[in-house]
mmCIF file of C-alpha atoms in Angstrom:
data_model
loop_
_atom_site.group_PDB
_atom_site.id
_atom_site.type_symbol
_atom_site.label_atom_id
_atom_site.label_comp_id
_atom_site.label_asym_id
_atom_site.label_seq_id
_atom_site.Cartn_x
_atom_site.Cartn_y
_atom_site.Cartn_z
ATOM 1 C CA UNK A 7 -13.598 -51.040 29.530
ATOM 2 C CA UNK A 8 -12.025 -47.818 31.479
ATOM 3 C CA UNK A 9 -11.675 -48.368 34.738
ATOM 4 C CA UNK A 10 -12.595 -44.663 35.449
ATOM 5 C CA UNK A 11 -10.605 -43.075 32.683
ATOM 6 C CA UNK A 12 -8.164 -40.968 34.896
ATOM 7 C CA UNK A 13 -4.962 -41.880 35.991
ATOM 8 C CA UNK A 14 -1.834 -39.913 37.941
ATOM 9 C CA UNK A 15 1.775 -39.310 37.712
ATOM 10 C CA UNK A 16 2.292 -36.602 39.804
ATOM 11 C CA UNK A 17 1.169 -34.489 43.092
ATOM 12 C CA UNK A 18 -1.047 -31.273 42.632
ATOM 13 C CA UNK A 19 1.718 -28.360 43.247
ATOM 14 C CA UNK A 20 -0.591 -26.853 46.119
ATOM 15 C CA UNK A 21 -3.614 -27.710 48.054
ATOM 16 C CA UNK A 22 -5.059 -25.405 50.157
ATOM 17 C CA UNK A 23 -8.513 -24.106 51.430
ATOM 18 C CA UNK A 24 -10.648 -20.719 51.328
ATOM 19 C CA UNK A 25 -12.392 -19.088 54.004
ATOM 20 C CA UNK A 26 -15.845 -20.834 53.233
ATOM 21 C CA UNK A 27 -14.019 -23.954 52.948
ATOM 22 C CA UNK A 28 -14.183 -24.370 49.369
ATOM 23 C CA UNK A 29 -10.242 -27.083 48.279
ATOM 24 C CA UNK A 30 -8.305 -25.010 46.116
ATOM 25 C CA UNK A 31 -6.568 -27.297 44.083
ATOM 26 C CA UNK A 32 -3.663 -26.211 42.253
ATOM 27 C CA UNK A 33 -0.902 -27.139 39.662
ATOM 28 C CA UNK A 34 1.521 -25.390 37.016
ATOM 29 C CA UNK A 35 2.633 -26.512 33.966
ATOM 30 C CA UNK A 36 4.678 -23.971 32.602
ATOM 31 C CA UNK A 37 4.859 -22.396 28.960
ATOM 32 C CA UNK A 38 1.695 -23.206 27.731
ATOM 33 C CA UNK A 39 0.092 -20.331 28.004
ATOM 34 C CA UNK A 40 -3.061 -21.861 28.502
ATOM 35 C CA UNK A 41 -5.211 -22.892 31.673
ATOM 36 C CA UNK A 42 -7.888 -24.901 32.729
ATOM 37 C CA UNK A 43 -10.829 -23.657 35.677
ATOM 38 C CA UNK A 44 -12.885 -26.728 37.094
ATOM 39 C CA UNK A 45 -15.376 -26.310 39.992
ATOM 40 C CA UNK A 46 -16.071 -30.644 40.578
ATOM 41 C CA UNK A 47 -19.498 -30.581 43.180
ATOM 42 C CA UNK A 48 -20.006 -33.271 45.078
ATOM 43 C CA UNK A 49 -22.953 -34.557 44.068
ATOM 44 C CA UNK A 50 -25.319 -35.915 41.483
ATOM 45 C CA UNK A 51 -27.724 -37.981 40.832
ATOM 46 C CA UNK A 52 -26.912 -40.238 43.629
ATOM 47 C CA UNK A 53 -28.257 -37.764 46.050
ATOM 48 C CA UNK A 54 -32.108 -37.163 44.519
ATOM 49 C CA UNK A 55 -34.800 -38.384 45.906
ATOM 50 C CA UNK A 56 -37.000 -39.964 43.019
ATOM 51 C CA UNK A 57 -39.549 -36.945 42.633
ATOM 52 C CA UNK A 58 -35.520 -35.085 42.738
ATOM 53 C CA UNK A 59 -34.938 -37.460 39.517
ATOM 54 C CA UNK A 60 -32.500 -35.899 37.492
ATOM 55 C CA UNK A 61 -32.284 -32.880 38.584
ATOM 56 C CA UNK A 62 -28.797 -32.453 39.173
ATOM 57 C CA UNK A 63 -28.636 -33.023 35.602
ATOM 58 C CA UNK A 64 -31.306 -29.862 34.337
ATOM 59 C CA UNK A 65 -29.609 -27.933 36.776
ATOM 60 C CA UNK A 66 -26.036 -28.432 35.092
ATOM 61 C CA UNK A 67 -28.265 -26.893 32.367
ATOM 62 C CA UNK A 68 -29.561 -24.129 33.952
ATOM 63 C CA UNK A 69 -26.546 -22.189 35.714
ATOM 64 C CA UNK A 70 -25.665 -21.401 32.176
ATOM 65 C CA UNK A 71 -29.359 -19.603 31.678
ATOM 66 C CA UNK A 72 -28.922 -16.731 34.206
ATOM 67 C CA UNK A 73 -27.059 -14.929 37.148
ATOM 68 C CA UNK A 74 -26.753 -12.401 39.328
ATOM 69 C CA UNK A 75 -24.301 -10.752 36.337
ATOM 70 C CA UNK A 76 -25.095 -12.750 33.034
ATOM 71 C CA UNK A 77 -27.735 -12.225 31.249
ATOM 72 C CA UNK A 78 -29.001 -15.822 29.519
ATOM 73 C CA UNK A 79 -26.150 -17.366 27.125
ATOM 74 C CA UNK A 80 -24.752 -14.214 27.690
ATOM 75 C CA UNK A 81 -22.027 -16.172 30.175
ATOM 76 C CA UNK A 82 -21.129 -18.800 26.727
ATOM 77 C CA UNK A 83 -20.207 -15.327 24.617
ATOM 78 C CA UNK A 84 -18.347 -13.810 27.203
ATOM 79 C CA UNK A 85 -16.086 -17.253 27.783
ATOM 80 C CA UNK A 86 -15.723 -17.701 23.833
ATOM 81 C CA UNK A 87 -15.092 -13.828 22.662
ATOM 82 C CA UNK A 88 -11.725 -13.965 25.635
ATOM 83 C CA UNK A 89 -10.727 -17.541 23.489
ATOM 84 C CA UNK A 90 -11.809 -19.817 25.489
ATOM 85 C CA UNK A 91 -13.833 -23.328 25.763
ATOM 86 C CA UNK A 92 -16.363 -24.034 28.477
ATOM 87 C CA UNK A 93 -18.674 -27.499 29.234
ATOM 88 C CA UNK A 94 -19.926 -28.980 31.658
ATOM 89 C CA UNK A 95 -20.776 -32.896 33.085
ATOM 90 C CA UNK A 96 -22.992 -34.723 35.201
ATOM 91 C CA UNK A 97 -22.464 -38.228 36.386
ATOM 92 C CA UNK A 98 -23.796 -40.581 38.717
ATOM 93 C CA UNK A 99 -21.457 -39.111 42.202
ATOM 94 C CA UNK A 100 -20.194 -35.647 41.101
ATOM 95 C CA UNK A 101 -20.964 -32.568 38.913
ATOM 96 C CA UNK A 102 -18.401 -30.802 37.404
ATOM 97 C CA UNK A 103 -17.555 -27.055 35.863
ATOM 98 C CA UNK A 104 -14.761 -25.848 33.133
ATOM 99 C CA UNK A 105 -13.240 -23.179 31.609
ATOM 100 C CA UNK A 106 -10.181 -23.865 29.126
ATOM 101 C CA UNK A 107 -9.272 -20.262 28.233
ATOM 102 C CA UNK A 108 -5.230 -18.443 27.403
ATOM 103 C CA UNK A 109 -3.866 -18.227 30.539
ATOM 104 C CA UNK A 110 -3.896 -14.424 30.248
ATOM 105 C CA UNK A 111 -8.292 -14.058 30.344
ATOM 106 C CA UNK A 112 -7.728 -16.699 33.216
ATOM 107 C CA UNK A 113 -9.992 -14.276 34.995
ATOM 108 C CA UNK A 114 -12.884 -14.843 32.785
ATOM 109 C CA UNK A 115 -12.901 -18.027 33.266
ATOM 110 C CA UNK A 116 -12.793 -17.989 38.199
ATOM 111 C CA UNK A 117 -15.460 -15.236 37.015
ATOM 112 C CA UNK A 118 -17.980 -17.301 34.916
ATOM 113 C CA UNK A 119 -17.682 -19.770 37.217
ATOM 114 C CA UNK A 120 -18.533 -18.478 40.244
ATOM 115 C CA UNK A 121 -21.410 -17.050 38.830
ATOM 116 C CA UNK A 122 -22.837 -20.235 37.524
ATOM 117 C CA UNK A 123 -22.069 -22.642 40.521
ATOM 118 C CA UNK A 124 -23.062 -20.020 43.696
ATOM 119 C CA UNK A 125 -25.476 -17.327 42.144
ATOM 120 C CA UNK A 126 -27.523 -18.480 39.639
ATOM 121 C CA UNK A 127 -31.188 -17.476 38.987
ATOM 122 C CA UNK A 128 -33.486 -20.005 38.018
ATOM 123 C CA UNK A 129 -35.350 -18.398 36.094
ATOM 124 C CA UNK A 130 -38.534 -19.325 35.725
ATOM 125 C CA UNK A 131 -39.186 -19.006 32.011
ATOM 126 C CA UNK A 132 -35.829 -20.444 31.526
ATOM 127 C CA UNK A 133 -36.897 -23.062 32.969
ATOM 128 C CA UNK A 134 -39.563 -23.747 30.908
ATOM 129 C CA UNK A 135 -38.217 -23.154 27.255
ATOM 130 C CA UNK A 136 -36.020 -25.423 29.125
ATOM 131 C CA UNK A 137 -37.645 -28.650 29.966
ATOM 132 C CA UNK A 138 -38.782 -29.684 26.551
ATOM 133 C CA UNK A 139 -34.577 -29.613 26.020
ATOM 134 C CA UNK A 140 -33.860 -32.296 28.316
ATOM 135 C CA UNK A 141 -37.521 -34.029 27.180
ATOM 136 C CA UNK A 142 -35.564 -34.752 23.522
ATOM 137 C CA UNK A 143 -32.748 -35.618 25.210
ATOM 138 C CA UNK A 144 -34.183 -38.643 27.250
ATOM 139 C CA UNK A 145 -35.948 -39.219 24.232
ATOM 140 C CA UNK A 146 -32.753 -39.097 21.714
ATOM 141 C CA UNK A 147 -30.990 -41.376 24.735
ATOM 142 C CA UNK A 148 -33.724 -44.432 23.498
ATOM 143 C CA UNK A 149 -32.320 -44.539 19.819
ATOM 144 C CA UNK A 150 -28.776 -46.386 21.074
ATOM 145 C CA UNK A 151 -29.994 -50.304 20.478
ATOM 146 C CA UNK A 152 -28.181 -50.366 23.806
ATOM 147 C CA UNK A 153 -29.746 -47.643 26.436
ATOM 148 C CA UNK A 154 -32.741 -49.616 27.814
ATOM 149 C CA UNK A 155 -30.579 -52.364 28.259
ATOM 150 C CA UNK A 156 -28.367 -50.112 30.397
ATOM 151 C CA UNK A 157 -31.422 -48.791 31.911
ATOM 152 C CA UNK A 158 -32.700 -52.099 32.343
ATOM 153 C CA UNK A 159 -28.936 -53.172 34.007
ATOM 154 C CA UNK A 160 -28.282 -50.688 36.169
ATOM 155 C CA UNK A 161 -32.047 -51.480 38.015
ATOM 156 C CA UNK A 162 -31.018 -54.867 38.011
ATOM 157 C CA UNK A 163 -27.236 -54.077 39.517
ATOM 158 C CA UNK A 164 -27.418 -51.158 41.557
ATOM 159 C CA UNK A 165 -31.406 -52.108 42.611
ATOM 160 C CA UNK A 166 -31.850 -50.653 46.430
ATOM 161 C CA UNK A 167 -29.644 -47.941 45.237
ATOM 162 C CA UNK A 168 -29.980 -43.819 44.279
ATOM 163 C CA UNK A 169 -27.846 -45.431 41.408
ATOM 164 C CA UNK A 170 -30.332 -47.885 40.345
ATOM 165 C CA UNK A 171 -32.042 -44.681 38.291
ATOM 166 C CA UNK A 172 -30.619 -43.028 35.099
ATOM 167 C CA UNK A 173 -29.238 -39.251 35.231
ATOM 168 C CA UNK A 174 -31.000 -37.988 33.050
ATOM 169 C CA UNK A 175 -34.205 -38.461 34.387
ATOM 170 C CA UNK A 176 -37.494 -38.919 33.450
ATOM 171 C CA UNK A 177 -39.924 -36.649 31.055
ATOM 172 C CA UNK A 178 -42.518 -37.054 34.658
ATOM 173 C CA UNK A 179 -39.731 -34.893 36.959
ATOM 174 C CA UNK A 180 -37.949 -32.665 34.547
ATOM 175 C CA UNK A 181 -41.797 -31.499 33.781
ATOM 176 C CA UNK A 182 -42.241 -30.945 37.296
ATOM 177 C CA UNK A 183 -39.108 -28.832 37.953
ATOM 178 C CA UNK A 184 -39.489 -25.401 39.116
ATOM 179 C CA UNK A 185 -37.812 -21.869 40.486
ATOM 180 C CA UNK A 186 -38.503 -23.140 43.973
ATOM 181 C CA UNK A 187 -37.364 -27.224 43.789
ATOM 182 C CA UNK A 188 -34.036 -26.064 42.251
ATOM 183 C CA UNK A 189 -33.426 -23.060 44.789
ATOM 184 C CA UNK A 190 -33.179 -25.298 47.101
ATOM 185 C CA UNK A 191 -31.479 -28.626 45.283
ATOM 186 C CA UNK A 192 -28.976 -25.346 44.331
ATOM 187 C CA UNK A 193 -28.441 -24.018 48.349
ATOM 188 C CA UNK A 194 -27.979 -27.394 49.782
ATOM 189 C CA UNK A 195 -25.765 -29.337 47.515
ATOM 190 C CA UNK A 196 -23.887 -26.420 45.879
ATOM 191 C CA UNK A 197 -22.759 -25.867 49.392
ATOM 192 C CA UNK A 198 -18.966 -24.496 49.335
ATOM 193 C CA UNK A 199 -18.110 -28.054 51.863
ATOM 194 C CA UNK A 200 -18.772 -29.625 48.902
ATOM 195 C CA UNK A 201 -16.768 -27.573 45.745
ATOM 196 C CA UNK A 202 -13.603 -28.355 44.402
ATOM 197 C CA UNK A 203 -11.838 -26.085 42.440
ATOM 198 C CA UNK A 204 -9.164 -27.257 40.360
ATOM 199 C CA UNK A 205 -6.384 -24.624 38.476
ATOM 200 C CA UNK A 206 -3.778 -25.907 35.938
ATOM 201 C CA UNK A 207 -1.935 -24.276 33.308
ATOM 202 C CA UNK A 208 0.540 -21.076 32.821
ATOM 203 C CA UNK A 209 -0.212 -19.507 36.326
ATOM 204 C CA UNK A 210 0.861 -18.429 39.255
ATOM 205 C CA UNK A 211 0.173 -19.087 42.550
ATOM 206 C CA UNK A 212 -0.056 -16.170 43.890
ATOM 207 C CA UNK A 213 -2.619 -14.816 40.742
ATOM 208 C CA UNK A 214 -5.349 -18.289 41.275
ATOM 209 C CA UNK A 215 -4.608 -17.194 44.925
ATOM 210 C CA UNK A 216 -6.198 -13.604 44.923
ATOM 211 C CA UNK A 217 -8.350 -14.371 42.072
ATOM 212 C CA UNK A 218 -9.957 -18.254 43.739
ATOM 213 C CA UNK A 219 -10.041 -16.025 47.367
ATOM 214 C CA UNK A 220 -11.519 -12.593 44.921
ATOM 215 C CA UNK A 221 -13.655 -14.627 42.784
ATOM 216 C CA UNK A 222 -15.159 -18.390 45.481
ATOM 217 C CA UNK A 223 -15.401 -16.924 48.783
ATOM 218 C CA UNK A 224 -19.448 -16.580 49.136
ATOM 219 C CA UNK A 225 -20.952 -18.833 51.248
ATOM 220 C CA UNK A 226 -24.302 -20.431 52.530
ATOM 221 C CA UNK A 227 -26.127 -20.081 55.061
ATOM 222 C CA UNK A 228 -27.614 -23.065 55.061
ATOM 223 C CA UNK A 229 -26.349 -26.152 56.009
ATOM 224 C CA UNK A 230 -24.630 -28.527 52.720
ATOM 225 C CA UNK A 231 -27.214 -31.374 52.092
ATOM 226 C CA UNK A 232 -26.457 -34.724 53.047
ATOM 227 C CA UNK A 233 -24.717 -37.174 50.854
ATOM 228 C CA UNK A 234 -25.624 -41.293 50.023
ATOM 229 C CA UNK A 235 -22.931 -43.035 51.875
ATOM 230 C CA UNK A 236 -24.248 -46.421 52.215
ATOM 231 C CA UNK A 237 -22.291 -49.126 50.591
ATOM 232 C CA UNK A 238 -24.973 -51.472 49.750
ATOM 233 C CA UNK A 239 -24.688 -54.165 47.694
ATOM 234 C CA UNK A 240 -26.072 -56.329 45.514
ATOM 235 C CA UNK A 241 -26.609 -59.852 46.282
ATOM 236 C CA UNK A 242 -26.918 -62.078 43.648
ATOM 237 C CA UNK A 243 -27.885 -66.411 44.874
ATOM 238 C CA UNK A 244 -28.458 -67.003 41.616
ATOM 239 C CA UNK A 245 -27.481 -66.612 37.308
ATOM 240 C CA UNK A 246 -30.078 -63.862 36.024
ATOM 241 C CA UNK A 247 -30.947 -62.817 32.111
ATOM 242 C CA UNK A 248 -32.483 -60.943 30.965
ATOM 243 C CA UNK A 249 -33.848 -60.016 27.350
ATOM 244 C CA UNK A 250 -34.543 -56.767 25.516
ATOM 245 C CA UNK A 251 -36.662 -57.036 21.305
ATOM 246 C CA UNK A 252 -35.362 -53.406 19.775
ATOM 247 C CA UNK A 253 -35.389 -52.795 15.606
ATOM 248 C CA UNK A 254 -31.277 -53.962 15.203
ATOM 249 C CA UNK A 255 -30.021 -56.909 13.546
ATOM 250 C CA UNK A 256 -27.359 -58.596 15.350
ATOM 251 C CA UNK A 257 -27.248 -58.733 18.902
ATOM 252 C CA UNK A 258 -25.254 -56.459 22.456
ATOM 253 C CA UNK A 259 -25.184 -58.529 26.085
ATOM 254 C CA UNK A 260 -23.497 -57.349 29.124
ATOM 255 C CA UNK A 261 -22.677 -60.065 31.315
ATOM 256 C CA UNK A 262 -21.728 -58.878 34.344
ATOM 257 C CA UNK A 263 -21.179 -59.932 38.697
ATOM 258 C CA UNK A 264 -20.947 -57.793 41.854
ATOM 259 C CA UNK A 265 -18.137 -55.479 43.372
ATOM 260 C CA UNK A 266 -17.756 -52.648 45.868
ATOM 261 C CA UNK A 267 -17.232 -49.536 44.903
ATOM 262 C CA UNK A 268 -14.035 -47.329 44.287
ATOM 263 C CA UNK A 269 -14.076 -46.726 48.088
ATOM 264 C CA UNK A 270 -13.697 -50.810 48.841
ATOM 265 C CA UNK A 271 -11.580 -52.577 45.861
ATOM 266 C CA UNK A 272 -8.521 -52.475 45.183
ATOM 267 C CA UNK A 273 -8.719 -50.450 42.229
ATOM 268 C CA UNK A 274 -4.758 -51.325 40.954
ATOM 269 C CA UNK A 275 -4.960 -54.806 40.856
ATOM 270 C CA UNK A 276 -8.690 -53.885 37.803
ATOM 271 C CA UNK A 277 -6.863 -51.798 36.275
ATOM 272 C CA UNK A 278 -3.763 -53.821 35.159
ATOM 273 C CA UNK A 279 -6.315 -57.056 34.918
ATOM 274 C CA UNK A 280 -8.852 -54.850 32.727
ATOM 275 C CA UNK A 281 -5.646 -54.640 30.351
ATOM 276 C CA UNK A 282 -5.060 -58.030 30.050
ATOM 277 C CA UNK A 283 -7.921 -59.201 29.068
ATOM 278 C CA UNK A 284 -8.913 -55.761 26.563
ATOM 279 C CA UNK A 285 -6.266 -53.572 26.104
ATOM 280 C CA UNK A 286 -5.101 -53.862 22.645
ATOM 281 C CA UNK A 287 -5.104 -55.885 19.509
ATOM 282 C CA UNK A 288 -3.898 -58.463 20.211
ATOM 283 C CA UNK A 289 -5.787 -58.562 24.164
ATOM 284 C CA UNK A 290 -6.850 -61.555 25.574
ATOM 285 C CA UNK A 291 -10.086 -61.166 24.793
ATOM 286 C CA UNK A 292 -9.844 -60.554 20.699
ATOM 287 C CA UNK A 293 -7.784 -62.935 20.334
ATOM 288 C CA UNK A 294 -9.923 -66.022 22.582
ATOM 289 C CA UNK A 295 -13.807 -64.581 20.945
ATOM 290 C CA UNK A 296 -12.796 -63.740 17.640
ATOM 291 C CA UNK A 297 -9.153 -64.110 16.518
ATOM 292 C CA UNK A 298 -9.787 -67.896 18.048
ATOM 293 C CA UNK A 299 -13.260 -69.267 17.452
ATOM 294 C CA UNK A 300 -14.495 -65.493 15.378
ATOM 295 C CA UNK A 301 -17.606 -66.218 17.244
ATOM 296 C CA UNK A 302 -18.103 -61.949 18.134
ATOM 297 C CA UNK A 303 -17.520 -59.218 16.072
ATOM 298 C CA UNK A 304 -16.030 -57.170 19.303
ATOM 299 C CA UNK A 305 -15.591 -57.479 22.908
ATOM 300 C CA UNK A 306 -14.248 -56.044 25.829
ATOM 301 C CA UNK A 307 -14.393 -55.713 29.755
ATOM 302 C CA UNK A 308 -13.676 -53.961 33.117
ATOM 303 C CA UNK A 309 -14.595 -52.588 36.395
ATOM 304 C CA UNK A 310 -16.729 -50.224 35.975
ATOM 305 C CA UNK A 311 -16.774 -47.973 39.041
ATOM 306 C CA UNK A 312 -19.284 -46.008 41.581
ATOM 307 C CA UNK A 313 -17.725 -44.479 44.819
ATOM 308 C CA UNK A 314 -20.005 -47.268 46.636
ATOM 309 C CA UNK A 315 -20.685 -49.894 44.486
ATOM 310 C CA UNK A 316 -18.974 -51.481 41.360
ATOM 311 C CA UNK A 317 -20.010 -54.375 38.909
ATOM 312 C CA UNK A 318 -17.439 -55.985 36.751
ATOM 313 C CA UNK A 319 -18.900 -55.667 32.889
ATOM 314 C CA UNK A 320 -17.500 -58.609 30.178
ATOM 315 C CA UNK A 321 -19.462 -56.234 26.964
ATOM 316 C CA UNK A 322 -19.822 -57.637 23.577
ATOM 317 C CA UNK A 323 -21.917 -57.390 20.422
ATOM 318 C CA UNK A 324 -22.255 -60.854 17.497
ATOM 319 C CA UNK A 325 -23.269 -62.299 14.756
ATOM 320 C CA UNK A 326 -26.964 -63.157 15.936
ATOM 321 C CA UNK A 327 -27.286 -67.267 17.238
ATOM 322 C CA UNK A 328 -24.539 -67.533 19.459
ATOM 323 C CA UNK A 329 -25.819 -66.106 23.053
ATOM 324 C CA UNK A 330 -24.387 -70.062 24.593
ATOM 325 C CA UNK A 331 -20.730 -70.153 22.734
ATOM 326 C CA UNK A 332 -20.638 -66.712 23.939
ATOM 327 C CA UNK A 333 -21.982 -67.708 27.822
ATOM 328 C CA UNK A 334 -19.822 -70.862 27.623
ATOM 329 C CA UNK A 335 -16.798 -69.598 26.539
ATOM 330 C CA UNK A 336 -17.102 -65.510 29.270
ATOM 331 C CA UNK A 337 -17.896 -68.583 31.579
ATOM 332 C CA UNK A 338 -13.982 -70.758 30.948
ATOM 333 C CA UNK A 339 -12.609 -67.473 30.702
ATOM 334 C CA UNK A 340 -13.837 -66.684 33.921
ATOM 335 C CA UNK A 341 -12.333 -70.120 35.204
ATOM 336 C CA UNK A 342 -9.292 -69.528 33.338
ATOM 337 C CA UNK A 343 -8.620 -66.119 34.324
ATOM 338 C CA UNK A 344 -5.460 -67.586 36.394
ATOM 339 C CA UNK A 345 -3.512 -68.884 32.957
ATOM 340 C CA UNK A 346 -2.716 -65.539 32.293
ATOM 341 C CA UNK A 347 -1.556 -63.571 35.054
ATOM 342 C CA UNK A 348 1.653 -64.821 33.823
ATOM 343 C CA UNK A 349 4.158 -63.017 35.138
ATOM 344 C CA UNK A 350 5.107 -61.066 31.452
ATOM 345 C CA UNK A 351 1.411 -60.095 30.442
ATOM 346 C CA UNK A 352 1.283 -58.575 33.876
ATOM 347 C CA UNK A 353 3.577 -56.259 33.164
ATOM 348 C CA UNK A 354 2.429 -55.010 29.944
ATOM 349 C CA UNK A 355 -0.435 -54.290 31.335
ATOM 350 C CA UNK A 356 1.221 -52.528 33.587
ATOM 351 C CA UNK A 357 4.150 -50.723 31.052
ATOM 352 C CA UNK A 358 0.355 -49.904 28.979
ATOM 353 C CA UNK A 359 -0.988 -48.099 31.974
ATOM 354 C CA UNK A 360 2.135 -46.245 32.752
ATOM 355 C CA UNK A 361 2.044 -44.597 28.792
ATOM 356 C CA UNK A 362 -1.338 -43.904 28.467
ATOM 357 C CA UNK A 363 -1.336 -42.762 32.012
ATOM 358 C CA UNK A 364 1.683 -40.172 30.488
ATOM 359 C CA UNK A 365 0.302 -38.753 26.427
ATOM 360 C CA UNK A 366 -3.092 -38.358 28.085
ATOM 361 C CA UNK A 367 -0.899 -35.894 30.108
ATOM 362 C CA UNK A 368 -0.073 -34.058 28.030
ATOM 363 C CA UNK A 369 -2.665 -31.310 28.541
ATOM 364 C CA UNK A 370 -3.009 -29.403 30.721
ATOM 365 C CA UNK A 371 -7.774 -30.386 30.845
ATOM 366 C CA UNK A 372 -6.887 -34.245 31.288
ATOM 367 C CA UNK A 373 -4.291 -32.834 33.442
ATOM 368 C CA UNK A 374 -7.256 -30.796 35.386
ATOM 369 C CA UNK A 375 -9.576 -34.054 35.145
ATOM 370 C CA UNK A 376 -7.875 -36.280 36.284
ATOM 371 C CA UNK A 377 -7.260 -34.290 40.470
ATOM 372 C CA UNK A 378 -11.117 -32.409 40.194
ATOM 373 C CA UNK A 379 -12.615 -35.744 39.904
ATOM 374 C CA UNK A 380 -9.975 -38.314 42.508
ATOM 375 C CA UNK A 381 -10.530 -35.525 45.225
ATOM 376 C CA UNK A 382 -13.990 -35.103 44.754
ATOM 377 C CA UNK A 383 -15.241 -38.824 45.198
ATOM 378 C CA UNK A 384 -12.908 -40.023 47.433
ATOM 379 C CA UNK A 385 -9.985 -41.299 46.267
ATOM 380 C CA UNK A 386 -6.811 -38.905 46.396
ATOM 381 C CA UNK A 387 -4.331 -41.463 46.500
ATOM 382 C CA UNK A 388 -5.143 -42.497 42.322
ATOM 383 C CA UNK A 389 -4.485 -39.353 40.915
ATOM 384 C CA UNK A 390 -1.243 -38.535 43.304
ATOM 385 C CA UNK A 391 0.311 -42.270 43.598
ATOM 386 C CA UNK A 392 -1.184 -44.024 39.895
ATOM 387 C CA UNK A 393 2.693 -44.387 38.787
ATOM 388 C CA UNK A 394 3.631 -46.211 41.996
ATOM 389 C CA UNK A 395 0.752 -48.286 43.232
ATOM 390 C CA UNK A 396 0.633 -49.548 39.503
ATOM 391 C CA UNK A 397 3.774 -50.518 39.790
ATOM 392 C CA UNK A 398 2.938 -53.002 43.025
ATOM 393 C CA UNK A 399 0.329 -55.251 41.977
ATOM 394 C CA UNK A 400 1.486 -58.609 41.178
ATOM 395 C CA UNK A 401 -0.550 -62.063 40.590
ATOM 396 C CA UNK A 402 -1.065 -62.721 43.812
ATOM 397 C CA UNK A 403 -3.261 -59.058 44.563
ATOM 398 C CA UNK A 404 -5.131 -59.355 41.218
ATOM 399 C CA UNK A 405 -5.611 -62.869 42.614
ATOM 400 C CA UNK A 406 -7.192 -61.414 45.896
ATOM 401 C CA UNK A 407 -8.942 -59.292 43.945
ATOM 402 C CA UNK A 408 -10.944 -61.429 41.055
ATOM 403 C CA UNK A 409 -11.527 -63.944 44.318
ATOM 404 C CA UNK A 410 -13.785 -61.137 45.674
ATOM 405 C CA UNK A 411 -15.685 -60.557 42.815
ATOM 406 C CA UNK A 412 -16.235 -63.619 40.218
ATOM 407 C CA UNK A 413 -18.253 -65.653 41.906
ATOM 408 C CA UNK A 414 -21.147 -68.572 39.437
ATOM 409 C CA UNK A 415 -23.968 -66.183 40.318
ATOM 410 C CA UNK A 416 -23.779 -63.549 37.276
ATOM 411 C CA UNK A 417 -26.263 -61.240 35.298
ATOM 412 C CA UNK A 418 -26.507 -61.707 31.183
ATOM 413 C CA UNK A 419 -28.384 -58.235 30.040
ATOM 414 C CA UNK A 420 -28.557 -59.352 26.333
ATOM 415 C CA UNK A 421 -30.491 -56.614 23.875
ATOM 416 C CA UNK A 422 -32.093 -59.009 20.323
ATOM 417 C CA UNK A 423 -34.041 -58.220 17.467
ATOM 418 C CA UNK A 424 -38.052 -58.182 17.608
ATOM 419 C CA UNK A 425 -38.008 -60.949 15.560
ATOM 420 C CA UNK A 426 -36.285 -63.208 17.452
ATOM 421 C CA UNK A 427 -34.455 -65.185 14.313
ATOM 422 C CA UNK A 428 -31.831 -65.866 17.174
#
């Protein structure tokens, strides 16, 4: 498992605030002939009430369905006709929109994204059309054999926080959304204070500033909505095990430990630890669980970090009848962790992570993603100084971080066949 899927290589060239408090971050990459224009919102499902569950994701759909300037579906047509590609995503901590487009058509990206984040209309007929689409998306998610397991995992590992709810919401909440609910949430959270405009590619800074001011200077006449900011780590007082039955023919499992959120933990030591355990075909876990003992089909481990909560988890799938040996082997791996923290293993893991970071940055869109994510969730150093911080990781720093996570108490979720034939 990758910690955050990102890792930086260099400072963004320019950072500035527009008059309305939108943050603009710009990085120039010459000769690529393309630009990635992205708007990252400091809101996701974590800021929803129980009645609003899924509204961030539903709103992400709806801003494509009509704005002050564009009719429903017209934005897609305009962007595609200019050679661009666009999409969006909603998470627990953020929502973002992006367009990758030839540099000479960059204004189209600024225009269309600004329409979506400032001037969406939420047409009632379009809302009703979109509800069955999202409800079907909810139903389809359960086609995955592990969907229910992950849902139950969040309820246990993030109990008592908004992180325990599913990003997509429920059929009941989705069907309750109307124009007024969407517009209220939109005005409070799609607020300039919550916006980071990221522009990366072959476009001069003067042009970027001009387009940013032209299209992203709108103001909201309401205060930005309150953002969730409470660190409440879940306390596990004893080992917890839960079994979910599905129509499958093998076992899937999550074996996890509570951990701090990304603002309160050493991300770099966890990156290196995850790479030692799971990086490559001949990683520690592959060797121990697959090649030496042949007890799983696949296994990975790593830190999953949210802004204010986190967990370190082992995930696996395996033939039936091996649950006890898998559990014992995971516990033994945790106990033996120190023996894997050799100078050679640490150095190899650091080199792989640095190489992955460099290769990932070959695309303007990847660079923009890294900047947008890191700055939006409040860990800009994860982009700005990733390589330097990875270089600082050593055995002591990894041991210190491990000591804050692993304990005798864990959460173990398993999905097994209905037949209980294990």
